[in-house]
Amino acid sequence: MVKIDKSKPVLVTGATGYVAGWIVKRLLEEGVTVHAAVRNPSDLSKVAHLTQLAHNKPGKLILFEADLLDTGSYQEAMAGCEVVIHTASPFTLNIKDPQKDLVTPAVEGTRNVLETANKTASVKRVVLTSSCAAIYGDTADKELIPGGVFTESHWNTTSTLKHQPYSFSKTMAEKLAWEIANKQDRWRLVVINPSFVLGPGIIPHSNSESFNLLRQVGNGRLKAGLPDIGVGVIDVRDLADAHVRAAYLPNANGRNIISGQNTSLLGITKTLQHRYSEYPIPSKTLPKWLIWLIGPLADKTTTRKFVARNVGYSWHASNEKSIRELGMSYRPMDETVNAMFQQLIDHGQIPQPKRR
Ligand code: NDP
């Protein structure tokens, strides 16, 4: 059984990120000293909210400069930490070169952070933010598994550099993490595999891909309808809670699917229809043949192969391990989606609806 000392600092990589912001907040509330690793600590547009978070909290925040691609750059930030929470990894679909923009930072960044853990005697636990994208590639992959329910025992075998490169980057990074972790026994690797993360950000202007769906819903781009794609949804605040549990619960172990709901893109937007009826909320799905025809023209990530293997499939993953072993409970999805949509309205990221 691993006993983690809460008086020791915790390193959070990618502290400027959407998910990391809530993890930092939770740790500060618990009185923990957070070593927040960011690319540029003097860029106030990226870090002001983090220093702000530390005001009036029992914990303390210290910023450190580090980059996934700069070997050894996490050393100073990790010194004295028993827990490392490694969230940093690019999450964007807007890329030119999948190897350079996604796979190299995800994989080499994981190598960089975990090899630094190997050299840092104080480290007892590394919590890695992987993804359900390391569990499945396309929703059609459910046909490869008995019962069609994704669990921690499944691995994404269908993503490549050309097809679903973000999912490929997360799969390669998590595989490398297990390879490095299994070669030593001083620190334990606990992996968090979140589904699609939604919910309000600590700051509302994030580059995370999580924000794009609701921005597009709000600006009317998806008004005609949505592709019928099954997804899982997790509230960003519940996900932060899962990371803190993974860091401190003595028996936390292995991979952990963190997902509140099995739903679909339409299921997400349906939660907005009642409260935001004056906004252009999509209320139906588009036929698969139409998406197959026009999808690739509208958006380069919507390839014909993507449409064939994802549209028209439901999605089901089991969160039973997280409830049983991490003691997770999940808030209802309408609370998550409505709070995020309202935040985007309040900060002018969704245009005011036209008067009818
Ligand atoms: P964000 O884009 O908000 O956060 C990504 C973080 O990674 C940022 O802090 C970013 O720093 C940092 N980063 C990227 N490249 C580098 C680099 N070369 N060196 C140092 N830091 C770097 O995304 P999320 O918060 O949504 O994602 C956080 C984690 O959660 C990722 O690992 C992602 O794969 C995972 N995840 C996210 C899901 C989601 O739906 N959002 C679902 C499942 C997993 P900077 O601010 O400087 O760019």
mmCIF file of C-alpha atoms and ligand atoms in Angstrom:
data_model
loop_
_atom_site.group_PDB
_atom_site.id
_atom_site.type_symbol
_atom_site.label_atom_id
_atom_site.label_comp_id
_atom_site.label_asym_id
_atom_site.label_seq_id
_atom_site.Cartn_x
_atom_site.Cartn_y
_atom_site.Cartn_z
ATOM 1 C CA MET A 1 0.000 0.000 0.000
ATOM 2 C CA VAL A 2 1.424 3.407 -1.004
ATOM 3 C CA LYS A 3 1.030 6.189 1.556
ATOM 4 C CA ILE A 4 1.233 9.655 0.010
ATOM 5 C CA ASP A 5 2.141 12.607 2.204
ATOM 6 C CA LYS A 6 -0.116 15.625 1.578
ATOM 7 C CA SER A 7 2.479 17.985 3.014
ATOM 8 C CA LYS A 8 4.749 17.291 0.029
ATOM 9 C CA PRO A 9 4.355 19.347 -3.183
ATOM 10 C CA VAL A 10 2.551 17.924 -6.227
ATOM 11 C CA LEU A 11 3.757 18.598 -9.763
ATOM 12 C CA VAL A 12 1.015 19.323 -12.317
ATOM 13 C CA THR A 13 2.284 19.427 -15.919
ATOM 14 C CA GLY A 14 0.341 21.467 -18.491
ATOM 15 C CA ALA A 15 -1.050 23.577 -15.642
ATOM 16 C CA THR A 16 -2.397 26.200 -18.076
ATOM 17 C CA GLY A 17 -4.804 23.613 -19.543
ATOM 18 C CA TYR A 18 -8.580 23.306 -19.188
ATOM 19 C CA VAL A 19 -8.483 20.045 -17.220
ATOM 20 C CA ALA A 20 -5.383 20.994 -15.208
ATOM 21 C CA GLY A 21 -6.960 24.272 -14.027
ATOM 22 C CA TRP A 22 -9.554 22.384 -11.983
ATOM 23 C CA ILE A 23 -6.955 19.920 -10.680
ATOM 24 C CA VAL A 24 -4.790 22.814 -9.464
ATOM 25 C CA LYS A 25 -7.838 24.412 -7.810
ATOM 26 C CA ARG A 26 -8.767 21.176 -6.018
ATOM 27 C CA LEU A 27 -5.230 20.655 -4.740
ATOM 28 C CA LEU A 28 -4.948 24.252 -3.500
ATOM 29 C CA GLU A 29 -8.271 23.874 -1.689
ATOM 30 C CA GLU A 30 -6.876 20.793 0.050
ATOM 31 C CA GLY A 31 -3.869 22.787 1.270
ATOM 32 C CA VAL A 32 -1.368 21.192 -1.107
ATOM 33 C CA THR A 33 1.640 23.053 -2.514
ATOM 34 C CA VAL A 34 1.291 22.847 -6.304
ATOM 35 C CA HIS A 35 4.318 22.976 -8.575
ATOM 36 C CA ALA A 36 2.631 24.202 -11.746
ATOM 37 C CA ALA A 37 4.723 23.494 -14.861
ATOM 38 C CA VAL A 38 3.921 25.783 -17.777
ATOM 39 C CA ARG A 39 5.683 26.681 -21.017
ATOM 40 C CA ASN A 40 6.066 30.354 -20.189
ATOM 41 C CA PRO A 41 5.547 31.497 -16.584
ATOM 42 C CA SER A 42 5.883 35.159 -17.590
ATOM 43 C CA ASP A 43 2.974 35.002 -20.069
ATOM 44 C CA LEU A 44 0.277 36.538 -17.887
ATOM 45 C CA SER A 45 -2.473 35.724 -20.395
ATOM 46 C CA LYS A 46 -1.741 32.045 -19.628
ATOM 47 C CA VAL A 47 -0.899 32.052 -15.923
ATOM 48 C CA ALA A 48 -2.725 34.979 -14.257
ATOM 49 C CA HIS A 49 -5.755 32.785 -13.491
ATOM 50 C CA LEU A 50 -3.510 30.236 -11.769
ATOM 51 C CA THR A 51 -1.920 32.767 -9.419
ATOM 52 C CA GLN A 52 -5.400 34.195 -8.863
ATOM 53 C CA LEU A 53 -6.631 30.710 -7.897
ATOM 54 C CA ALA A 54 -4.116 30.508 -5.082
ATOM 55 C CA HIS A 55 -5.497 33.638 -3.350
ATOM 56 C CA ASN A 56 -7.317 32.784 -0.130
ATOM 57 C CA LYS A 57 -6.648 29.053 -0.512
ATOM 58 C CA PRO A 58 -4.796 27.006 2.076
ATOM 59 C CA GLY A 59 -2.396 25.640 -0.578
ATOM 60 C CA LYS A 60 0.464 27.432 -2.304
ATOM 61 C CA LEU A 61 1.215 27.739 -6.028
ATOM 62 C CA ILE A 62 4.712 27.882 -7.506
ATOM 63 C CA LEU A 63 5.179 28.288 -11.269
ATOM 64 C CA PHE A 64 7.972 26.458 -13.117
ATOM 65 C CA GLU A 65 9.040 26.673 -16.733
ATOM 66 C CA ALA A 66 9.085 23.387 -18.666
ATOM 67 C CA ASP A 67 8.379 22.059 -22.146
ATOM 68 C CA LEU A 68 7.461 18.523 -23.161
ATOM 69 C CA LEU A 69 10.110 18.609 -25.882
ATOM 70 C CA ASP A 70 12.908 19.970 -23.719
ATOM 71 C CA THR A 71 14.518 16.926 -22.086
ATOM 72 C CA GLY A 72 15.129 17.357 -18.365
ATOM 73 C CA SER A 73 13.082 20.571 -18.167
ATOM 74 C CA TYR A 74 10.684 19.116 -15.535
ATOM 75 C CA GLN A 75 13.510 18.270 -13.137
ATOM 76 C CA GLU A 76 13.354 21.431 -11.039
ATOM 77 C CA ALA A 77 9.546 21.359 -10.828
ATOM 78 C CA MET A 78 9.549 17.691 -9.769
ATOM 79 C CA ALA A 79 12.174 18.028 -7.028
ATOM 80 C CA GLY A 80 10.707 17.002 -3.650
ATOM 81 C CA CYS A 81 7.331 15.863 -5.115
ATOM 82 C CA GLU A 82 5.810 12.499 -4.181
ATOM 83 C CA VAL A 83 3.039 12.899 -6.772
ATOM 84 C CA VAL A 84 3.337 13.929 -10.412
ATOM 85 C CA ILE A 85 0.114 14.608 -12.334
ATOM 86 C CA HIS A 86 0.997 14.586 -16.019
ATOM 87 C CA THR A 87 -1.788 16.237 -18.013
ATOM 88 C CA ALA A 88 0.241 18.102 -20.674
ATOM 89 C CA SER A 89 -0.406 16.877 -24.213
ATOM 90 C CA PRO A 90 -1.750 18.701 -27.246
ATOM 91 C CA PHE A 91 -5.529 18.290 -27.654
ATOM 92 C CA THR A 92 -6.446 19.839 -30.961
ATOM 93 C CA LEU A 93 -7.861 18.600 -34.228
ATOM 94 C CA ASN A 94 -6.535 21.639 -36.053
ATOM 95 C CA ILE A 95 -3.138 20.287 -37.111
ATOM 96 C CA LYS A 96 -0.891 20.343 -40.161
ATOM 97 C CA ASP A 97 1.565 17.571 -39.333
ATOM 98 C CA PRO A 98 0.178 14.820 -37.047
ATOM 99 C CA GLN A 99 3.600 13.492 -36.095
ATOM 100 C CA LYS A 100 5.087 16.864 -35.177
ATOM 101 C CA ASP A 101 1.942 18.484 -33.775
ATOM 102 C CA LEU A 102 0.481 15.544 -31.819
ATOM 103 C CA VAL A 103 2.464 12.321 -31.592
ATOM 104 C CA THR A 104 5.948 13.675 -30.854
ATOM 105 C CA PRO A 105 4.882 16.008 -28.006
ATOM 106 C CA ALA A 106 2.543 13.366 -26.507
ATOM 107 C CA VAL A 107 5.036 10.485 -26.644
ATOM 108 C CA GLU A 108 8.351 12.262 -26.153
ATOM 109 C CA GLY A 109 6.744 14.474 -23.507
ATOM 110 C CA THR A 110 5.631 11.378 -21.594
ATOM 111 C CA ARG A 111 9.123 9.934 -21.905
ATOM 112 C CA ASN A 112 10.607 13.217 -20.673
ATOM 113 C CA VAL A 113 8.324 13.447 -17.601
ATOM 114 C CA LEU A 114 8.516 9.752 -16.642
ATOM 115 C CA GLU A 115 12.277 9.516 -17.075
ATOM 116 C CA THR A 116 12.591 12.538 -14.823
ATOM 117 C CA ALA A 117 10.412 10.645 -12.309
ATOM 118 C CA ASN A 118 12.931 7.794 -12.544
ATOM 119 C CA LYS A 119 15.689 10.231 -11.558
ATOM 120 C CA THR A 120 13.711 11.965 -8.780
ATOM 121 C CA ALA A 121 13.993 9.909 -5.604
ATOM 122 C CA SER A 122 10.971 11.504 -3.864
ATOM 123 C CA VAL A 123 8.398 10.399 -6.498
ATOM 124 C CA LYS A 124 6.028 7.644 -5.357
ATOM 125 C CA ARG A 125 3.153 8.060 -7.792
ATOM 126 C CA VAL A 126 2.579 9.323 -11.332
ATOM 127 C CA VAL A 127 -0.995 10.033 -12.420
ATOM 128 C CA LEU A 128 -1.182 10.174 -16.211
ATOM 129 C CA THR A 129 -4.066 11.854 -18.015
ATOM 130 C CA SER A 130 -4.554 9.444 -20.885
ATOM 131 C CA SER A 131 -7.943 9.206 -22.616
ATOM 132 C CA CYS A 132 -10.725 6.876 -23.675
ATOM 133 C CA ALA A 133 -9.055 7.535 -27.044
ATOM 134 C CA ALA A 134 -6.395 5.051 -25.886
ATOM 135 C CA ILE A 135 -9.175 2.495 -25.300
ATOM 136 C CA TYR A 136 -11.010 2.772 -28.617
ATOM 137 C CA GLY A 137 -10.338 4.499 -31.919
ATOM 138 C CA ASP A 138 -13.650 4.533 -33.798
ATOM 139 C CA THR A 139 -17.056 3.825 -32.306
ATOM 140 C CA ALA A 140 -17.297 0.900 -34.761
ATOM 141 C CA ASP A 141 -14.518 -0.731 -32.698
ATOM 142 C CA LYS A 142 -17.228 -1.837 -30.273
ATOM 143 C CA GLU A 143 -18.003 -4.564 -32.786
ATOM 144 C CA LEU A 144 -14.579 -6.055 -32.029
ATOM 145 C CA ILE A 145 -15.414 -6.662 -28.352
ATOM 146 C CA PRO A 146 -17.933 -9.000 -26.731
ATOM 147 C CA GLY A 147 -21.006 -7.092 -25.504
ATOM 148 C CA GLY A 148 -19.825 -3.877 -27.176
ATOM 149 C CA VAL A 149 -18.923 -2.225 -23.840
ATOM 150 C CA PHE A 150 -15.465 -0.620 -23.570
ATOM 151 C CA THR A 151 -13.558 -1.349 -20.359
ATOM 152 C CA GLU A 152 -10.050 -0.761 -19.021
ATOM 153 C CA SER A 153 -8.938 -4.042 -20.613
ATOM 154 C CA HIS A 154 -9.379 -2.672 -24.143
ATOM 155 C CA TRP A 155 -6.786 -0.848 -26.217
ATOM 156 C CA ASN A 156 -7.201 1.291 -29.302
ATOM 157 C CA THR A 157 -5.924 -0.853 -32.200
ATOM 158 C CA THR A 158 -7.368 1.103 -35.127
ATOM 159 C CA SER A 159 -5.951 4.637 -34.969
ATOM 160 C CA THR A 160 -2.889 5.576 -37.008
ATOM 161 C CA LEU A 161 -0.939 8.686 -37.946
ATOM 162 C CA LYS A 162 -3.370 9.188 -40.833
ATOM 163 C CA HIS A 163 -6.638 8.056 -39.262
ATOM 164 C CA GLN A 164 -7.592 9.614 -35.894
ATOM 165 C CA PRO A 165 -4.045 10.891 -35.153
ATOM 166 C CA TYR A 166 -4.996 12.467 -31.804
ATOM 167 C CA SER A 167 -6.262 9.085 -30.577
ATOM 168 C CA PHE A 168 -3.088 7.506 -31.945
ATOM 169 C CA SER A 169 -0.964 10.029 -29.990
ATOM 170 C CA LYS A 170 -2.770 9.206 -26.729
ATOM 171 C CA THR A 171 -2.477 5.447 -27.319
ATOM 172 C CA MET A 172 1.249 5.604 -28.074
ATOM 173 C CA ALA A 173 1.884 7.870 -25.069
ATOM 174 C CA GLU A 174 0.000 5.632 -22.632
ATOM 175 C CA LYS A 175 1.720 2.489 -23.959
ATOM 176 C CA LEU A 176 5.118 4.105 -23.432
ATOM 177 C CA ALA A 177 4.104 5.168 -19.925
ATOM 178 C CA TRP A 178 3.311 1.559 -18.975
ATOM 179 C CA GLU A 179 6.566 0.378 -20.543
ATOM 180 C CA ILE A 180 8.616 2.839 -18.457
ATOM 181 C CA ALA A 181 6.576 2.245 -15.271
ATOM 182 C CA ASN A 182 6.852 -1.540 -15.504
ATOM 183 C CA LYS A 183 10.656 -1.393 -15.566
ATOM 184 C CA GLN A 184 10.885 -0.012 -12.027
ATOM 185 C CA ASP A 185 9.071 -0.370 -8.694
ATOM 186 C CA ARG A 186 9.648 2.882 -6.770
ATOM 187 C CA TRP A 187 6.692 4.796 -8.180
ATOM 188 C CA ARG A 188 3.268 3.582 -9.206
ATOM 189 C CA LEU A 189 1.567 4.632 -12.436
ATOM 190 C CA VAL A 190 -2.163 5.354 -12.154
ATOM 191 C CA VAL A 191 -3.818 6.183 -15.472
ATOM 192 C CA ILE A 192 -6.949 8.260 -15.911
ATOM 193 C CA ASN A 193 -8.888 7.572 -19.129
ATOM 194 C CA PRO A 194 -11.481 10.351 -19.474
ATOM 195 C CA SER A 195 -14.202 10.425 -22.101
ATOM 196 C CA PHE A 196 -15.094 13.770 -23.751
ATOM 197 C CA VAL A 197 -14.653 16.509 -21.153
ATOM 198 C CA LEU A 198 -17.264 19.254 -20.812
ATOM 199 C CA GLY A 199 -18.186 21.818 -18.160
ATOM 200 C CA PRO A 200 -17.109 25.376 -17.351
ATOM 201 C CA GLY A 201 -13.418 26.247 -17.505
ATOM 202 C CA ILE A 202 -11.532 28.060 -14.764
ATOM 203 C CA ILE A 203 -11.112 30.540 -17.622
ATOM 204 C CA PRO A 204 -13.586 30.508 -20.502
ATOM 205 C CA HIS A 205 -11.131 31.051 -23.372
ATOM 206 C CA SER A 206 -9.424 27.706 -23.739
ATOM 207 C CA ASN A 207 -7.784 26.159 -26.792
ATOM 208 C CA SER A 208 -8.917 22.710 -25.688
ATOM 209 C CA GLU A 209 -10.998 20.933 -28.309
ATOM 210 C CA SER A 210 -13.653 20.513 -25.589
ATOM 211 C CA PHE A 211 -14.825 24.087 -26.157
ATOM 212 C CA ASN A 212 -15.309 23.823 -29.914
ATOM 213 C CA LEU A 213 -18.448 21.691 -29.926
ATOM 214 C CA LEU A 214 -20.467 24.095 -27.758
ATOM 215 C CA ARG A 215 -19.054 27.164 -29.529
ATOM 216 C CA GLN A 216 -20.246 25.691 -32.834
ATOM 217 C CA VAL A 217 -23.625 24.853 -31.328
ATOM 218 C CA GLY A 218 -23.968 28.413 -30.044
ATOM 219 C CA ASN A 219 -22.917 30.142 -33.254
ATOM 220 C CA GLY A 220 -25.400 28.181 -35.362
ATOM 221 C CA ARG A 221 -22.859 26.246 -37.437
ATOM 222 C CA LEU A 222 -24.551 22.976 -36.499
ATOM 223 C CA LYS A 223 -28.131 24.241 -36.667
ATOM 224 C CA ALA A 224 -29.145 21.928 -39.533
ATOM 225 C CA GLY A 225 -28.311 18.873 -37.452
ATOM 226 C CA LEU A 226 -25.545 16.743 -36.025
ATOM 227 C CA PRO A 227 -23.904 13.500 -37.075
ATOM 228 C CA ASP A 228 -25.312 10.570 -35.113
ATOM 229 C CA ILE A 229 -22.139 9.812 -33.122
ATOM 230 C CA GLY A 230 -22.065 8.119 -29.739
ATOM 231 C CA VAL A 231 -19.732 9.624 -27.117
ATOM 232 C CA GLY A 232 -19.064 9.542 -23.411
ATOM 233 C CA VAL A 233 -19.134 12.739 -21.372
ATOM 234 C CA ILE A 234 -17.334 13.650 -18.167
ATOM 235 C CA ASP A 235 -17.682 16.883 -16.195
ATOM 236 C CA VAL A 236 -14.315 18.647 -15.894
ATOM 237 C CA ARG A 237 -14.847 19.123 -12.138
ATOM 238 C CA ASP A 238 -15.553 15.402 -11.623
ATOM 239 C CA LEU A 239 -12.462 14.645 -13.691
ATOM 240 C CA ALA A 240 -10.327 16.844 -11.424
ATOM 241 C CA ASP A 241 -11.758 14.947 -8.465
ATOM 242 C CA ALA A 242 -10.728 11.656 -10.132
ATOM 243 C CA HIS A 243 -7.137 12.894 -10.528
ATOM 244 C CA VAL A 244 -6.942 13.882 -6.855
ATOM 245 C CA ARG A 245 -8.357 10.494 -5.809
ATOM 246 C CA ALA A 246 -5.865 8.734 -8.108
ATOM 247 C CA ALA A 247 -3.073 10.748 -6.494
ATOM 248 C CA TYR A 248 -3.926 10.032 -2.861
ATOM 249 C CA LEU A 249 -5.994 6.850 -2.513
ATOM 250 C CA PRO A 250 -3.543 4.182 -1.379
ATOM 251 C CA ASN A 251 -5.036 1.480 -3.582
ATOM 252 C CA ALA A 252 -5.576 3.492 -6.782
ATOM 253 C CA ASN A 253 -4.081 1.479 -9.618
ATOM 254 C CA GLY A 254 -4.022 0.664 -13.314
ATOM 255 C CA ARG A 255 -6.239 2.291 -15.936
ATOM 256 C CA ASN A 256 -9.438 4.035 -14.875
ATOM 257 C CA ILE A 257 -12.241 5.019 -17.258
ATOM 258 C CA ILE A 258 -13.630 8.322 -15.991
ATOM 259 C CA SER A 259 -16.916 8.951 -17.774
ATOM 260 C CA GLY A 260 -20.222 10.108 -16.335
ATOM 261 C CA GLN A 261 -22.566 9.321 -19.205
ATOM 262 C CA ASN A 262 -22.863 7.186 -22.301
ATOM 263 C CA THR A 263 -24.558 9.518 -24.744
ATOM 264 C CA SER A 264 -24.280 11.045 -28.242
ATOM 265 C CA LEU A 265 -23.621 14.468 -29.765
ATOM 266 C CA LEU A 266 -27.381 14.971 -29.997
ATOM 267 C CA GLY A 267 -27.813 13.807 -26.395
ATOM 268 C CA ILE A 268 -25.404 16.574 -25.340
ATOM 269 C CA THR A 269 -27.218 19.340 -27.226
ATOM 270 C CA LYS A 270 -30.667 18.106 -26.144
ATOM 271 C CA THR A 271 -29.795 19.159 -22.590
ATOM 272 C CA LEU A 272 -29.735 22.781 -23.846
ATOM 273 C CA GLN A 273 -33.023 22.840 -25.729
ATOM 274 C CA HIS A 274 -35.289 23.771 -22.860
ATOM 275 C CA ARG A 275 -33.263 26.570 -21.237
ATOM 276 C CA TYR A 276 -31.711 27.996 -24.427
ATOM 277 C CA SER A 277 -34.597 27.647 -26.861
ATOM 278 C CA GLU A 278 -33.826 31.053 -28.466
ATOM 279 C CA TYR A 279 -30.362 29.795 -29.522
ATOM 280 C CA PRO A 280 -29.780 27.700 -32.681
ATOM 281 C CA ILE A 281 -29.506 24.400 -30.800
ATOM 282 C CA PRO A 282 -29.509 21.413 -33.188
ATOM 283 C CA SER A 283 -32.452 19.121 -32.556
ATOM 284 C CA LYS A 284 -31.911 16.298 -35.031
ATOM 285 C CA THR A 285 -29.295 14.098 -36.595
ATOM 286 C CA LEU A 286 -28.321 14.318 -40.261
ATOM 287 C CA PRO A 287 -28.465 11.245 -42.503
ATOM 288 C CA LYS A 288 -25.173 9.351 -42.718
ATOM 289 C CA TRP A 289 -25.076 9.543 -46.542
ATOM 290 C CA LEU A 290 -25.239 13.358 -46.367
ATOM 291 C CA ILE A 291 -22.372 13.577 -43.893
ATOM 292 C CA TRP A 292 -20.394 11.109 -46.000
ATOM 293 C CA LEU A 293 -20.958 13.403 -48.999
ATOM 294 C CA ILE A 294 -20.414 16.863 -47.512
ATOM 295 C CA GLY A 295 -18.458 16.165 -44.298
ATOM 296 C CA PRO A 296 -15.020 16.028 -45.956
ATOM 297 C CA LEU A 297 -15.733 19.354 -47.707
ATOM 298 C CA ALA A 298 -16.813 21.081 -44.487
ATOM 299 C CA ASP A 299 -13.986 19.855 -42.284
ATOM 300 C CA LYS A 300 -10.767 17.995 -43.103
ATOM 301 C CA THR A 301 -10.968 15.749 -40.017
ATOM 302 C CA THR A 302 -14.341 14.375 -41.162
ATOM 303 C CA THR A 303 -12.899 11.903 -43.673
ATOM 304 C CA ARG A 304 -15.047 9.295 -45.437
ATOM 305 C CA LYS A 305 -13.384 6.602 -43.289
ATOM 306 C CA PHE A 306 -14.208 8.578 -40.138
ATOM 307 C CA VAL A 307 -17.853 8.871 -41.195
ATOM 308 C CA ALA A 308 -18.109 5.203 -42.160
ATOM 309 C CA ARG A 309 -16.675 4.026 -38.824
ATOM 310 C CA ASN A 310 -18.238 6.495 -36.407
ATOM 311 C CA VAL A 311 -21.593 7.778 -37.620
ATOM 312 C CA GLY A 312 -24.571 5.629 -36.639
ATOM 313 C CA TYR A 313 -22.850 3.843 -33.759
ATOM 314 C CA SER A 314 -23.797 4.177 -30.112
ATOM 315 C CA TRP A 315 -21.058 4.355 -27.469
ATOM 316 C CA HIS A 316 -20.932 2.507 -24.198
ATOM 317 C CA ALA A 317 -18.046 2.380 -21.719
ATOM 318 C CA SER A 318 -18.084 1.010 -18.195
ATOM 319 C CA ASN A 319 -17.246 3.424 -15.357
ATOM 320 C CA GLU A 320 -17.766 0.673 -12.745
ATOM 321 C CA LYS A 321 -14.099 0.462 -11.735
ATOM 322 C CA SER A 322 -13.984 4.216 -11.017
ATOM 323 C CA ILE A 323 -17.047 3.974 -8.751
ATOM 324 C CA ARG A 324 -15.846 0.844 -6.981
ATOM 325 C CA GLU A 325 -12.155 1.672 -6.529
ATOM 326 C CA LEU A 326 -11.874 5.465 -6.689
ATOM 327 C CA GLY A 327 -15.265 6.112 -5.044
ATOM 328 C CA MET A 328 -16.319 8.342 -7.939
ATOM 329 C CA SER A 329 -19.801 9.792 -8.281
ATOM 330 C CA TYR A 330 -20.828 11.726 -11.361
ATOM 331 C CA ARG A 331 -22.969 14.818 -11.725
ATOM 332 C CA PRO A 332 -25.842 14.817 -14.244
ATOM 333 C CA MET A 333 -24.906 15.833 -17.798
ATOM 334 C CA ASP A 334 -27.420 18.674 -18.129
ATOM 335 C CA GLU A 335 -25.743 20.475 -15.209
ATOM 336 C CA THR A 336 -22.361 20.130 -16.950
ATOM 337 C CA VAL A 337 -23.446 21.209 -20.427
ATOM 338 C CA ASN A 338 -25.713 24.062 -19.280
ATOM 339 C CA ALA A 339 -23.000 25.544 -17.039
ATOM 340 C CA MET A 340 -20.482 25.484 -19.887
ATOM 341 C CA PHE A 341 -22.888 26.983 -22.427
ATOM 342 C CA GLN A 342 -23.840 29.748 -19.979
ATOM 343 C CA GLN A 343 -20.172 30.540 -19.367
ATOM 344 C CA LEU A 344 -19.580 30.906 -23.116
ATOM 345 C CA ILE A 345 -22.607 33.244 -23.380
ATOM 346 C CA ASP A 346 -21.489 35.306 -20.374
ATOM 347 C CA HIS A 347 -18.033 35.799 -21.908
ATOM 348 C CA GLY A 348 -19.262 36.747 -25.395
ATOM 349 C CA GLN A 349 -18.055 33.549 -27.034
ATOM 350 C CA ILE A 350 -21.532 32.720 -28.252
ATOM 351 C CA PRO A 351 -23.364 35.469 -30.162
ATOM 352 C CA GLN A 352 -26.643 36.827 -28.795
ATOM 353 C CA PRO A 353 -29.558 35.028 -30.479
ATOM 354 C CA LYS A 354 -31.407 36.885 -33.266
ATOM 355 C CA ARG A 355 -34.846 38.152 -32.207
ATOM 356 C CA ARG A 356 -37.551 36.126 -33.904
HETATM 357 P P1 NDP B 1 -5.687 21.922 -23.124
HETATM 358 O O1 NDP B 1 -5.327 22.231 -24.551
HETATM 359 O O2 NDP B 1 -6.482 22.917 -22.380
HETATM 360 O O3 NDP B 1 -4.377 21.582 -22.289
HETATM 361 C C1 NDP B 1 -3.243 21.003 -22.860
HETATM 362 C C2 NDP B 1 -2.039 21.385 -22.023
HETATM 363 O O4 NDP B 1 -0.871 20.779 -22.582
HETATM 364 C C3 NDP B 1 -1.790 22.910 -22.013
HETATM 365 O O5 NDP B 1 -1.404 23.284 -20.725
HETATM 366 C C4 NDP B 1 -0.627 23.054 -22.979
HETATM 367 O O6 NDP B 1 0.194 24.184 -22.704
HETATM 368 C C5 NDP B 1 0.135 21.780 -22.670
HETATM 369 N N1 NDP B 1 1.096 21.518 -23.731
HETATM 370 C C6 NDP B 1 0.867 21.248 -25.031
HETATM 371 N N2 NDP B 1 2.027 21.112 -25.673
HETATM 372 C C7 NDP B 1 3.026 21.304 -24.762
HETATM 373 C C8 NDP B 1 4.439 21.308 -24.800
HETATM 374 N N3 NDP B 1 5.116 21.085 -25.941
HETATM 375 N N4 NDP B 1 5.128 21.521 -23.636
HETATM 376 C C9 NDP B 1 4.481 21.760 -22.480
HETATM 377 N N5 NDP B 1 3.124 21.790 -22.379
HETATM 378 C C10 NDP B 1 2.421 21.556 -23.509
HETATM 379 O O7 NDP B 1 -6.439 20.518 -23.194
HETATM 380 P P2 NDP B 1 -7.227 19.694 -22.070
HETATM 381 O O8 NDP B 1 -7.132 20.352 -20.765
HETATM 382 O O9 NDP B 1 -8.560 19.389 -22.643
HETATM 383 O O10 NDP B 1 -6.394 18.344 -22.050
HETATM 384 C C11 NDP B 1 -5.581 17.978 -20.940
HETATM 385 C C12 NDP B 1 -5.271 16.507 -21.029
HETATM 386 O O11 NDP B 1 -6.481 15.764 -20.978
HETATM 387 C C13 NDP B 1 -4.554 16.100 -22.319
HETATM 388 O O12 NDP B 1 -3.617 15.110 -21.989
HETATM 389 C C14 NDP B 1 -5.684 15.510 -23.160
HETATM 390 O O13 NDP B 1 -5.215 14.589 -24.103
HETATM 391 C C15 NDP B 1 -6.508 14.836 -22.068
HETATM 392 N N6 NDP B 1 -7.894 14.574 -22.410
HETATM 393 C C16 NDP B 1 -8.735 15.622 -22.718
HETATM 394 C C17 NDP B 1 -10.052 15.353 -23.054
HETATM 395 C C18 NDP B 1 -11.015 16.441 -23.395
HETATM 396 O O14 NDP B 1 -12.136 16.132 -23.845
HETATM 397 N N7 NDP B 1 -10.656 17.715 -23.174
HETATM 398 C C19 NDP B 1 -10.574 13.956 -23.098
HETATM 399 C C20 NDP B 1 -9.608 12.960 -22.719
HETATM 400 C C21 NDP B 1 -8.319 13.266 -22.396
HETATM 401 P P3 NDP B 1 -0.073 25.625 -23.394
HETATM 402 O O15 NDP B 1 -1.193 26.254 -22.626
HETATM 403 O O16 NDP B 1 1.239 26.328 -23.236
HETATM 404 O O17 NDP B 1 -0.440 25.359 -24.828
#
